[in-house]
């Protein structure tokens, strides 16, 4: 495992955001949190419900130390979140499978950020539009300027939430497997990393577009 | 959006696993659940803690209608799960960004499975080994046979958990954006899908391997 250094202020974790297992994988700089969040498109949002935790994938965006989330006003899964209930947002990048000499030391290379806290429903229209813009730009850079803006009716159907990034922890694993000395010495089994990455495919224009429509650079150059 | 059909028995969802939002994206066949789970390497496990939900990425494996999870006996995050507390396991594949003509209809193409229930700590050694084998084969096919097997000490340090797949829901979104008729007619904005996929890179052998070690096919051909 290699050390990872990040610029920025410490994450200042609270007791519940302090990583106890695998401390050597815990990044302590705020820049590490930003890097993990800004590299992601989907988070996994955990909320409490009467029948236990519920974890759903959803889009998000970050601006400074604020994470924005959104959803339909009718979404039952947002009820607890909108009421200020405790929540957890996790973003994970899987960077590779770690093949060890032993079954036990098999692992994964990854970067993950875990944010705990509660969200606030935004009511100010300027703030709501800002949050939606940040989320749109994270999912589809350039789309905020290049698409038809939200109407009043669309805005009314949307809850926009903000969550503070104060309580967060980041874990990063990189590098080759860490095997027991005896297994390394025995030299009987292959070991190494099979990297995994996400790649964009060729743009698929909507069939309803006029046939001479050019794919914009914000899409073709992504 | 295109319809997706899957073979297999119905998911038989309970009340809390019944999808209310975006019903047209809900798959109802058990085969859809298997496909989403078997295509994934990491899940997001949500557990309840005294200070709210906690969502952590972790490896898993599926055999029939059982999902296996594991962790260190010292992991605080597994305490509630091991005690039979309510849990949620979510696996998501992001297949593309959906660029719509309007900001509002931007979306993502994805496949996700959400499993709710509670886990059982396995105590029988045959079952524990089976669970570990299923998980290892999901993360690194072939590694169970080709690596040094777990020792008694390694097994003692590992909790193996089984979770029933009875209560599950699957959502799938595919296809082009669904825009408002007026926006389609206006023809002013590009719309389409930018596909996203995961690809394996070239194997990176552990630097401590003898230099003449050949990369096994289970890795090089993955």
PDB file of C-alpha atoms in Angstrom, chain A residues 119-204:
ATOM      1  CA  UNK A 119     -29.796  17.547   5.502  1.00  0.00           C
ATOM      2  CA  UNK A 120     -31.616  20.855   5.305  1.00  0.00           C
ATOM      3  CA  UNK A 121     -34.415  21.452   2.813  1.00  0.00           C
ATOM      4  CA  UNK A 122     -33.600  24.616   0.871  1.00  0.00           C
ATOM      5  CA  UNK A 123     -36.447  27.077   0.560  1.00  0.00           C
ATOM      6  CA  UNK A 124     -34.743  30.114  -0.932  1.00  0.00           C
ATOM      7  CA  UNK A 125     -35.100  30.036  -4.724  1.00  0.00           C
ATOM      8  CA  UNK A 126     -31.601  31.355  -5.354  1.00  0.00           C
ATOM      9  CA  UNK A 127     -30.143  28.647  -3.124  1.00  0.00           C
ATOM     10  CA  UNK A 128     -32.346  25.978  -4.689  1.00  0.00           C
ATOM     11  CA  UNK A 129     -31.269  26.942  -8.196  1.00  0.00           C
ATOM     12  CA  UNK A 130     -27.649  27.014  -7.086  1.00  0.00           C
ATOM     13  CA  UNK A 131     -27.954  23.515  -5.649  1.00  0.00           C
ATOM     14  CA  UNK A 132     -29.597  22.195  -8.806  1.00  0.00           C
ATOM     15  CA  UNK A 133     -26.918  23.834 -10.909  1.00  0.00           C
ATOM     16  CA  UNK A 134     -24.148  22.233  -8.835  1.00  0.00           C
ATOM     17  CA  UNK A 135     -25.809  18.813  -9.148  1.00  0.00           C
ATOM     18  CA  UNK A 136     -26.437  19.195 -12.886  1.00  0.00           C
ATOM     19  CA  UNK A 137     -22.840  20.277 -13.488  1.00  0.00           C
ATOM     20  CA  UNK A 138     -21.557  17.257 -11.585  1.00  0.00           C
ATOM     21  CA  UNK A 139     -23.676  14.832 -13.617  1.00  0.00           C
ATOM     22  CA  UNK A 140     -23.470  16.563 -16.968  1.00  0.00           C
ATOM     23  CA  UNK A 141     -20.953  19.422 -17.147  1.00  0.00           C
ATOM     24  CA  UNK A 142     -22.163  22.207 -19.410  1.00  0.00           C
ATOM     25  CA  UNK A 143     -25.771  21.109 -19.331  1.00  0.00           C
ATOM     26  CA  UNK A 144     -26.960  23.872 -17.029  1.00  0.00           C
ATOM     27  CA  UNK A 145     -26.105  26.522 -19.622  1.00  0.00           C
ATOM     28  CA  UNK A 146     -26.930  24.448 -22.674  1.00  0.00           C
ATOM     29  CA  UNK A 147     -30.307  22.971 -21.744  1.00  0.00           C
ATOM     30  CA  UNK A 148     -33.768  24.392 -21.227  1.00  0.00           C
ATOM     31  CA  UNK A 149     -33.816  25.781 -17.634  1.00  0.00           C
ATOM     32  CA  UNK A 150     -36.248  24.494 -14.982  1.00  0.00           C
ATOM     33  CA  UNK A 151     -39.745  25.929 -15.027  1.00  0.00           C
ATOM     34  CA  UNK A 152     -41.591  27.102 -11.918  1.00  0.00           C
ATOM     35  CA  UNK A 153     -43.671  23.921 -12.017  1.00  0.00           C
ATOM     36  CA  UNK A 154     -40.613  21.700 -12.265  1.00  0.00           C
ATOM     37  CA  UNK A 155     -39.000  23.553  -9.376  1.00  0.00           C
ATOM     38  CA  UNK A 156     -42.134  23.161  -7.281  1.00  0.00           C
ATOM     39  CA  UNK A 157     -41.995  19.390  -7.803  1.00  0.00           C
ATOM     40  CA  UNK A 158     -38.397  19.175  -6.612  1.00  0.00           C
ATOM     41  CA  UNK A 159     -36.942  19.063  -3.113  1.00  0.00           C
ATOM     42  CA  UNK A 160     -33.413  20.424  -2.961  1.00  0.00           C
ATOM     43  CA  UNK A 161     -31.384  19.475   0.105  1.00  0.00           C
ATOM     44  CA  UNK A 162     -28.046  20.604   1.463  1.00  0.00           C
ATOM     45  CA  UNK A 163     -25.823  18.533   3.724  1.00  0.00           C
ATOM     46  CA  UNK A 164     -22.764  19.814   5.542  1.00  0.00           C
ATOM     47  CA  UNK A 165     -19.508  17.997   4.838  1.00  0.00           C
ATOM     48  CA  UNK A 166     -18.166  18.562   8.341  1.00  0.00           C
ATOM     49  CA  UNK A 167     -18.457  14.954   9.503  1.00  0.00           C
ATOM     50  CA  UNK A 168     -16.709  12.888   6.920  1.00  0.00           C
ATOM     51  CA  UNK A 169     -14.150  10.168   6.613  1.00  0.00           C
ATOM     52  CA  UNK A 170     -12.163   9.027   3.606  1.00  0.00           C
ATOM     53  CA  UNK A 171     -10.521   5.690   3.008  1.00  0.00           C
ATOM     54  CA  UNK A 172      -8.141   4.924   0.188  1.00  0.00           C
ATOM     55  CA  UNK A 173      -6.455   1.634  -0.633  1.00  0.00           C
ATOM     56  CA  UNK A 174      -3.865   1.523  -3.367  1.00  0.00           C
ATOM     57  CA  UNK A 175      -0.989  -0.719  -4.336  1.00  0.00           C
ATOM     58  CA  UNK A 176      -0.188  -4.422  -4.370  1.00  0.00           C
ATOM     59  CA  UNK A 177      -1.489  -7.077  -1.980  1.00  0.00           C
ATOM     60  CA  UNK A 178      -0.041  -7.295   1.510  1.00  0.00           C
ATOM     61  CA  UNK A 179       0.625 -10.998   2.005  1.00  0.00           C
ATOM     62  CA  UNK A 180       2.157 -12.893   4.905  1.00  0.00           C
ATOM     63  CA  UNK A 181       5.945 -13.262   4.675  1.00  0.00           C
ATOM     64  CA  UNK A 182       5.729 -17.048   4.454  1.00  0.00           C
ATOM     65  CA  UNK A 183       3.356 -16.855   1.476  1.00  0.00           C
ATOM     66  CA  UNK A 184       5.632 -14.366  -0.288  1.00  0.00           C
ATOM     67  CA  UNK A 185       8.664 -16.583   0.385  1.00  0.00           C
ATOM     68  CA  UNK A 186       6.853 -19.706  -0.823  1.00  0.00           C
ATOM     69  CA  UNK A 187       6.306 -18.039  -4.207  1.00  0.00           C
ATOM     70  CA  UNK A 188       3.588 -20.541  -5.071  1.00  0.00           C
ATOM     71  CA  UNK A 189       0.757 -18.220  -6.037  1.00  0.00           C
ATOM     72  CA  UNK A 190       0.332 -15.262  -8.337  1.00  0.00           C
ATOM     73  CA  UNK A 191      -0.359 -11.933  -6.704  1.00  0.00           C
ATOM     74  CA  UNK A 192      -1.042  -8.491  -8.039  1.00  0.00           C
ATOM     75  CA  UNK A 193      -3.709  -6.006  -8.966  1.00  0.00           C
ATOM     76  CA  UNK A 194      -6.176  -6.075 -11.821  1.00  0.00           C
ATOM     77  CA  UNK A 195      -7.075  -2.402 -12.286  1.00  0.00           C
ATOM     78  CA  UNK A 196     -10.624  -1.354 -13.007  1.00  0.00           C
ATOM     79  CA  UNK A 197     -11.699   1.970 -14.461  1.00  0.00           C
ATOM     80  CA  UNK A 198     -14.761   3.671 -15.859  1.00  0.00           C
ATOM     81  CA  UNK A 199     -14.716   4.767 -19.468  1.00  0.00           C
ATOM     82  CA  UNK A 200     -17.130   6.795 -21.566  1.00  0.00           C
ATOM     83  CA  UNK A 201     -18.535   5.203 -24.694  1.00  0.00           C
ATOM     84  CA  UNK A 202     -19.579   6.890 -27.922  1.00  0.00           C
ATOM     85  CA  UNK A 203     -22.476   9.361 -27.502  1.00  0.00           C
ATOM     86  CA  UNK A 204     -25.864   7.914 -28.457  1.00  0.00           C
TER      87      UNK A 204
END
